[in-house]
């Protein structure tokens, strides 16, 4: 039986529950693709899943795999798949219900894959996937961000925020970024028109915005109050430490009040991933690599993201 290395955990807990081990390479269902993974990254949702904060969704069946996004090459294709072939260079995302991208091989549905950028190395390209597809969906499809509008990005140095700054500028907005003091120059280098230290700048100091993109998951009510007439707020994260209240507020704001908060969980398909490929190859967005970790240091990678102050993404090099 052919084996592969994969990152996993056997119980909920801190980063120390993570380890890597050998698993059988999975059989390929007729409607899926087996990808030989070269790089993956660590995303905030994985931390909450590993800690057990969303165990009502993730359940108690172990071991559990980690990893959402990947760059690699097609190793095998299911009998019903015609959109990709063995040897194709691809990138995309696995289903968040199962994870599994941080492994030497991963099963992916073909409708979640697109040709990988040709201008970037795998460890660079993978930093764009989750944040780029989320930002395009949030700013274009949910907020309908237009040229000249004022955009506020909370968490502007992180995996989603660093792409939201770039996508916002691509759409012609005036972008204000909130980040930690040590990352202000970094956010400015991404194209932000204004940057502020979230620890020393109060929301009242920021003014009004047409669109607020929230990646932090906290204080939704406060930042909703910064919206100008006709303003839109999109939240891409919840307050997992106060989950029932966070869900209740967002649900209520979606139906009450003049300025509603839109919340969504990304589920990008191949057309959106292919659009991001074009942006990457044309230089519209640039990779945002914080640190590259080997697979055996998966716990270190999770610990680093938890520590905060990240610039872009922590990447896991697989092969």
Short mmCIF file of C-alpha atoms in Angstrom, two decimals:
data_model
loop_
_atom_site.label_atom_id
_atom_site.label_comp_id
_atom_site.label_asym_id
_atom_site.label_seq_id
_atom_site.Cartn_x
_atom_site.Cartn_y
_atom_site.Cartn_z
CA UNK A 1 0.00 0.00 0.00
CA UNK A 2 1.39 3.40 -1.01
CA UNK A 3 1.78 5.81 1.89
CA UNK A 4 2.02 9.57 2.33
CA UNK A 5 2.92 12.00 5.08
CA UNK A 6 0.13 14.19 6.45
CA UNK A 7 -0.39 16.67 9.29
CA UNK A 8 -3.14 15.74 11.74
CA UNK A 9 -4.35 15.73 15.34
CA UNK A 10 -6.08 13.19 17.58
CA UNK A 11 -7.77 15.57 20.03
CA UNK A 12 -8.75 19.21 20.27
CA UNK A 13 -6.22 21.48 21.88
CA UNK A 14 -3.22 23.80 21.44
CA UNK A 15 -0.71 23.55 18.57
CA UNK A 16 1.12 20.81 20.43
CA UNK A 17 -1.64 18.31 19.52
CA UNK A 18 -0.49 18.49 15.89
CA UNK A 19 1.86 15.92 14.45
CA UNK A 20 2.68 14.39 11.08
CA UNK A 21 2.45 10.70 10.29
CA UNK A 22 2.11 8.19 7.46
CA UNK A 23 -1.31 7.49 6.00
CA UNK A 24 -2.39 5.46 3.00
CA UNK A 25 -2.65 7.53 -0.17
CA UNK A 26 -6.42 7.78 -0.69
CA UNK A 27 -8.25 6.05 -3.50
CA UNK A 28 -9.59 8.52 -6.03
CA UNK A 29 -13.40 8.71 -6.32
CA UNK A 30 -14.80 8.99 -9.83
CA UNK A 31 -15.62 12.69 -9.42
CA UNK A 32 -12.40 13.86 -7.73
CA UNK A 33 -8.72 14.50 -8.38
CA UNK A 34 -5.62 13.45 -6.45
CA UNK A 35 -3.11 16.30 -6.23
CA UNK A 36 0.54 15.90 -5.29
CA UNK A 37 0.89 18.87 -2.94
CA UNK A 38 3.94 21.12 -2.99
CA UNK A 39 2.77 23.88 -0.64
CA UNK A 40 -0.12 24.70 1.67
CA UNK A 41 -0.71 27.48 4.20
CA UNK A 42 -2.16 27.99 7.67
CA UNK A 43 -5.54 29.73 7.84
CA UNK A 44 -7.36 31.18 10.84
CA UNK A 45 -10.31 28.81 10.51
CA UNK A 46 -7.99 25.87 11.04
CA UNK A 47 -6.92 27.25 14.42
CA UNK A 48 -10.51 27.44 15.62
CA UNK A 49 -11.22 23.94 14.32
CA UNK A 50 -8.12 22.49 15.99
CA UNK A 51 -8.94 24.18 19.30
CA UNK A 52 -12.45 22.69 19.24
CA UNK A 53 -14.24 26.04 19.12
CA UNK A 54 -16.48 24.79 16.32
CA UNK A 55 -16.74 21.17 17.46
CA UNK A 56 -20.49 21.20 16.84
CA UNK A 57 -19.55 21.37 13.16
CA UNK A 58 -16.35 19.34 13.16
CA UNK A 59 -17.53 16.53 15.46
CA UNK A 60 -15.51 14.14 17.57
CA UNK A 61 -14.21 11.70 14.99
CA UNK A 62 -10.40 11.59 14.96
CA UNK A 63 -7.79 11.81 13.59
CA UNK A 64 -8.51 15.05 11.79
CA UNK A 65 -6.46 16.52 8.96
CA UNK A 66 -5.48 20.17 8.45
CA UNK A 67 -4.98 22.48 5.52
CA UNK A 68 -7.39 24.24 3.15
CA UNK A 69 -5.37 25.55 0.20
CA UNK A 70 -2.74 23.92 -1.99
CA UNK A 71 -0.49 24.24 -5.00
CA UNK A 72 0.76 21.17 -6.80
CA UNK A 73 0.28 18.84 -9.76
CA UNK A 74 -2.42 16.38 -10.72
CA UNK A 75 -1.36 12.83 -9.85
CA UNK A 76 -4.54 10.90 -10.70
CA UNK A 77 -8.00 11.75 -11.98
CA UNK A 78 -11.33 10.07 -11.33
CA UNK A 79 -13.13 8.32 -14.17
CA UNK A 80 -15.73 11.09 -14.49
CA UNK A 81 -13.26 14.00 -14.55
CA UNK A 82 -12.40 15.63 -17.87
CA UNK A 83 -11.47 19.20 -16.88
CA UNK A 84 -7.91 18.35 -15.76
CA UNK A 85 -5.39 15.68 -16.66
CA UNK A 86 -2.44 13.98 -14.99
CA UNK A 87 0.55 16.31 -14.82
CA UNK A 88 -1.40 19.58 -14.87
CA UNK A 89 -0.04 22.29 -12.57
CA UNK A 90 -2.97 23.39 -10.41
CA UNK A 91 -3.96 25.30 -7.32
CA UNK A 92 -7.18 25.40 -5.36
CA UNK A 93 -8.94 24.60 -2.12
CA UNK A 94 -10.25 21.45 -0.48
CA UNK A 95 -13.61 21.23 1.27
CA UNK A 96 -13.37 22.91 4.69
CA UNK A 97 -15.52 20.15 6.16
CA UNK A 98 -12.66 17.67 5.72
CA UNK A 99 -9.49 19.81 5.31
CA UNK A 100 -6.47 17.70 4.31
CA UNK A 101 -4.41 20.02 2.08
CA UNK A 102 -1.37 19.88 4.39
CA UNK A 103 -0.27 16.46 3.18
CA UNK A 104 1.82 14.99 0.40
CA UNK A 105 -1.38 14.11 -1.49
CA UNK A 106 -4.89 15.53 -1.24
CA UNK A 107 -8.25 14.79 -2.81
CA UNK A 108 -9.84 17.83 -4.45
CA UNK A 109 -13.00 18.31 -6.47
CA UNK A 110 -12.10 19.52 -9.97
CA UNK A 111 -14.54 22.41 -9.70
CA UNK A 112 -12.30 23.82 -6.92
CA UNK A 113 -9.14 23.81 -9.05
CA UNK A 114 -7.64 26.06 -11.73
CA UNK A 115 -4.29 26.31 -13.51
CA UNK A 116 -1.62 27.53 -11.09
CA UNK A 117 0.18 30.85 -11.72
CA UNK A 118 3.21 30.42 -13.95
CA UNK A 119 5.06 33.43 -12.54
CA UNK A 120 5.24 32.36 -8.88
CA UNK A 121 6.85 29.59 -6.90
CA UNK A 122 4.40 27.28 -5.05
CA UNK A 123 5.27 28.74 -1.62
CA UNK A 124 4.51 32.20 -3.00
CA UNK A 125 1.35 31.34 -4.91
CA UNK A 126 -0.35 29.51 -2.06
CA UNK A 127 -0.37 32.70 0.04
CA UNK A 128 -2.83 34.26 -2.42
CA UNK A 129 -5.50 31.57 -2.55
CA UNK A 130 -7.73 31.84 0.50
CA UNK A 131 -7.21 35.56 1.04
CA UNK A 132 -7.51 36.46 -2.63
CA UNK A 133 -10.70 34.54 -3.35
CA UNK A 134 -12.25 35.75 -0.09
CA UNK A 135 -11.36 39.38 -0.82
CA UNK A 136 -12.72 39.35 -4.37
CA UNK A 137 -15.97 37.77 -3.19
CA UNK A 138 -16.32 40.12 -0.22
CA UNK A 139 -15.47 43.39 -1.96
CA UNK A 140 -16.91 42.81 -5.41
CA UNK A 141 -19.84 40.45 -4.92
CA UNK A 142 -21.05 41.35 -1.41
CA UNK A 143 -19.96 44.96 -0.86
CA UNK A 144 -20.07 46.06 -4.52
CA UNK A 145 -17.05 48.27 -3.86
CA UNK A 146 -16.72 51.03 -6.47
CA UNK A 147 -13.95 53.38 -7.64
CA UNK A 148 -13.34 56.29 -5.30
CA UNK A 149 -15.15 54.73 -2.34
CA UNK A 150 -13.54 54.63 1.09
CA UNK A 151 -12.64 51.12 2.30
CA UNK A 152 -11.52 50.18 5.81
CA UNK A 153 -9.72 46.84 6.22
CA UNK A 154 -9.40 45.46 9.75
CA UNK A 155 -6.50 43.06 10.14
CA UNK A 156 -4.82 44.54 7.08
CA UNK A 157 -1.51 42.69 7.52
CA UNK A 158 -2.99 39.19 7.78
CA UNK A 159 -3.72 36.49 5.24
CA UNK A 160 -7.04 37.95 4.11
CA UNK A 161 -6.42 41.59 4.98
CA UNK A 162 -3.18 41.86 3.03
CA UNK A 163 -5.01 40.69 -0.09
CA UNK A 164 -8.04 42.87 0.64
CA UNK A 165 -5.80 45.95 0.62
CA UNK A 166 -4.46 44.98 -2.81
CA UNK A 167 -7.85 44.00 -4.24
CA UNK A 168 -9.39 47.19 -2.86
CA UNK A 169 -6.80 49.28 -4.68
CA UNK A 170 -7.33 47.19 -7.82
CA UNK A 171 -11.00 48.14 -7.67
CA UNK A 172 -10.08 51.84 -7.39
CA UNK A 173 -10.95 52.42 -3.72
CA UNK A 174 -9.26 54.69 -1.17
CA UNK A 175 -7.98 52.07 1.30
CA UNK A 176 -7.38 52.52 5.03
CA UNK A 177 -5.70 49.64 6.84
CA UNK A 178 -5.72 48.76 10.55
CA UNK A 179 -2.78 46.68 11.75
CA UNK A 180 -0.21 46.38 14.53
CA UNK A 181 2.48 49.06 14.85
CA UNK A 182 5.29 46.90 13.47
CA UNK A 183 3.30 46.12 10.32
CA UNK A 184 2.22 49.62 9.32
CA UNK A 185 4.98 50.08 6.75
CA UNK A 186 4.23 46.63 5.34
CA UNK A 187 0.54 47.48 4.86
CA UNK A 188 1.51 50.78 3.28
CA UNK A 189 3.78 48.90 0.85
CA UNK A 190 0.75 46.88 -0.29
CA UNK A 191 -0.83 50.10 -1.54
CA UNK A 192 -2.89 51.33 1.41
CA UNK A 193 -3.55 55.07 1.31
CA UNK A 194 -3.73 55.31 5.11
CA UNK A 195 -2.57 52.97 7.86
CA UNK A 196 -3.28 53.07 11.59
CA UNK A 197 -2.17 51.14 14.65
CA UNK A 198 -5.29 49.41 15.93
CA UNK A 199 -3.96 49.53 19.49
CA UNK A 200 -3.62 53.31 19.65
CA UNK A 201 -6.26 54.48 17.17
CA UNK A 202 -9.86 54.52 18.34
CA UNK A 203 -12.65 53.88 15.83
CA UNK A 204 -13.88 57.43 16.44
CA UNK A 205 -10.57 58.71 15.00
CA UNK A 206 -11.05 56.97 11.66
CA UNK A 207 -13.93 58.82 10.07
CA UNK A 208 -16.62 57.30 7.84
CA UNK A 209 -16.36 54.57 5.23
CA UNK A 210 -18.41 53.27 2.36
CA UNK A 211 -17.22 49.72 3.00
CA UNK A 212 -15.75 48.03 6.09
CA UNK A 213 -14.14 44.62 5.63
CA UNK A 214 -13.73 42.90 8.99
CA UNK A 215 -11.29 40.00 9.30
CA UNK A 216 -10.97 40.21 13.11
CA UNK A 217 -14.40 38.91 14.13
CA UNK A 218 -14.80 41.21 17.15
CA UNK A 219 -16.54 44.54 17.86
CA UNK A 220 -18.83 44.28 14.85
CA UNK A 221 -21.26 46.77 16.36
CA UNK A 222 -18.55 49.42 16.83
CA UNK A 223 -17.19 49.19 13.30
CA UNK A 224 -20.64 49.03 11.79
CA UNK A 225 -21.10 52.47 13.33
CA UNK A 226 -18.36 53.85 11.04
CA UNK A 227 -20.43 53.29 7.91
CA UNK A 228 -21.47 56.33 5.92
CA UNK A 229 -25.04 56.52 4.61
CA UNK A 230 -25.43 53.66 2.15
CA UNK A 231 -22.35 51.98 3.60
CA UNK A 232 -21.80 48.22 3.62
CA UNK A 233 -19.91 46.03 6.08
CA UNK A 234 -18.69 42.53 5.26
CA UNK A 235 -17.47 40.21 8.02
CA UNK A 236 -15.40 37.18 7.09
CA UNK A 237 -14.75 35.99 10.65
CA UNK A 238 -16.72 35.38 13.83
CA UNK A 239 -15.81 35.97 17.47
CA UNK A 240 -15.16 32.33 18.31
CA UNK A 241 -14.68 33.13 22.00
CA UNK A 242 -18.26 34.47 22.12
CA UNK A 243 -19.73 32.49 19.26
CA UNK A 244 -23.48 32.48 20.09
CA UNK A 245 -23.55 36.25 20.60
CA UNK A 246 -21.48 36.88 17.49
CA UNK A 247 -23.79 34.77 15.33
CA UNK A 248 -26.89 36.38 16.85
CA UNK A 249 -25.63 39.91 16.17
CA UNK A 250 -24.70 39.20 12.57
CA UNK A 251 -28.00 37.43 11.94
CA UNK A 252 -29.92 40.34 13.42
CA UNK A 253 -27.95 42.96 11.53
CA UNK A 254 -28.71 41.19 8.26
CA UNK A 255 -32.42 42.03 8.59
CA UNK A 256 -32.59 45.09 10.86
CA UNK A 257 -31.18 48.58 10.41
CA UNK A 258 -30.23 50.67 7.43
CA UNK A 259 -26.64 49.43 7.37
CA UNK A 260 -26.54 45.66 7.30
CA UNK A 261 -23.57 43.44 8.00
CA UNK A 262 -23.01 40.74 5.42
CA UNK A 263 -21.28 37.57 6.58
CA UNK A 264 -20.11 34.71 4.40
CA UNK A 265 -17.81 31.72 4.44
CA UNK A 266 -15.84 31.37 1.23
CA UNK A 267 -16.54 28.47 -1.10
CA UNK A 268 -14.65 29.46 -4.26
CA UNK A 269 -15.01 27.48 -7.46
CA UNK A 270 -12.68 27.14 -10.42
CA UNK A 271 -13.82 30.28 -12.24
CA UNK A 272 -12.93 32.46 -9.24
CA UNK A 273 -9.64 30.62 -8.69
CA UNK A 274 -8.85 31.08 -12.40
CA UNK A 275 -9.59 34.81 -12.07
CA UNK A 276 -7.08 34.96 -9.23
CA UNK A 277 -4.56 33.14 -11.44
CA UNK A 278 -4.86 35.95 -14.00
CA UNK A 279 -4.40 38.61 -11.31
CA UNK A 280 -1.33 36.79 -9.96
CA UNK A 281 0.32 36.33 -13.37
CA UNK A 282 -0.38 39.93 -14.38
CA UNK A 283 1.14 41.28 -11.15
CA UNK A 284 -2.13 42.82 -9.91
CA UNK A 285 -1.55 41.10 -6.57
CA UNK A 286 1.71 40.01 -5.03
CA UNK A 287 2.46 37.13 -2.67
CA UNK A 288 2.60 37.79 1.04
CA UNK A 289 4.90 35.19 2.61
CA UNK A 290 5.61 35.58 6.32
CA UNK A 291 7.51 32.33 7.02
CA UNK A 292 7.95 29.01 5.22
CA UNK A 293 7.79 25.94 7.49
CA UNK A 294 8.56 22.31 6.67
CA UNK A 295 5.73 19.82 7.18
CA UNK A 296 7.34 18.41 10.31
CA UNK A 297 7.07 21.86 11.91
CA UNK A 298 3.30 22.13 11.48
CA UNK A 299 2.82 22.84 15.20
CA UNK A 300 5.33 25.71 14.97
CA UNK A 301 3.42 27.16 12.03
CA UNK A 302 0.12 27.10 13.95
CA UNK A 303 1.78 28.58 17.02
CA UNK A 304 3.24 31.41 14.96
CA UNK A 305 -0.13 32.34 13.50
CA UNK A 306 -1.73 32.25 16.94
CA UNK A 307 0.93 34.62 18.25
CA UNK A 308 -0.37 37.36 15.96
CA UNK A 309 1.50 40.10 14.14
CA UNK A 310 1.63 38.02 10.97
CA UNK A 311 2.60 39.58 7.65
CA UNK A 312 0.65 37.66 5.04
CA UNK A 313 0.70 33.89 5.42
CA UNK A 314 2.61 31.14 7.18
CA UNK A 315 3.35 28.58 4.47
CA UNK A 316 3.95 24.84 4.84
CA UNK A 317 6.33 23.42 2.24
CA UNK A 318 5.31 19.84 1.51
CA UNK A 319 7.62 18.66 -1.27
#
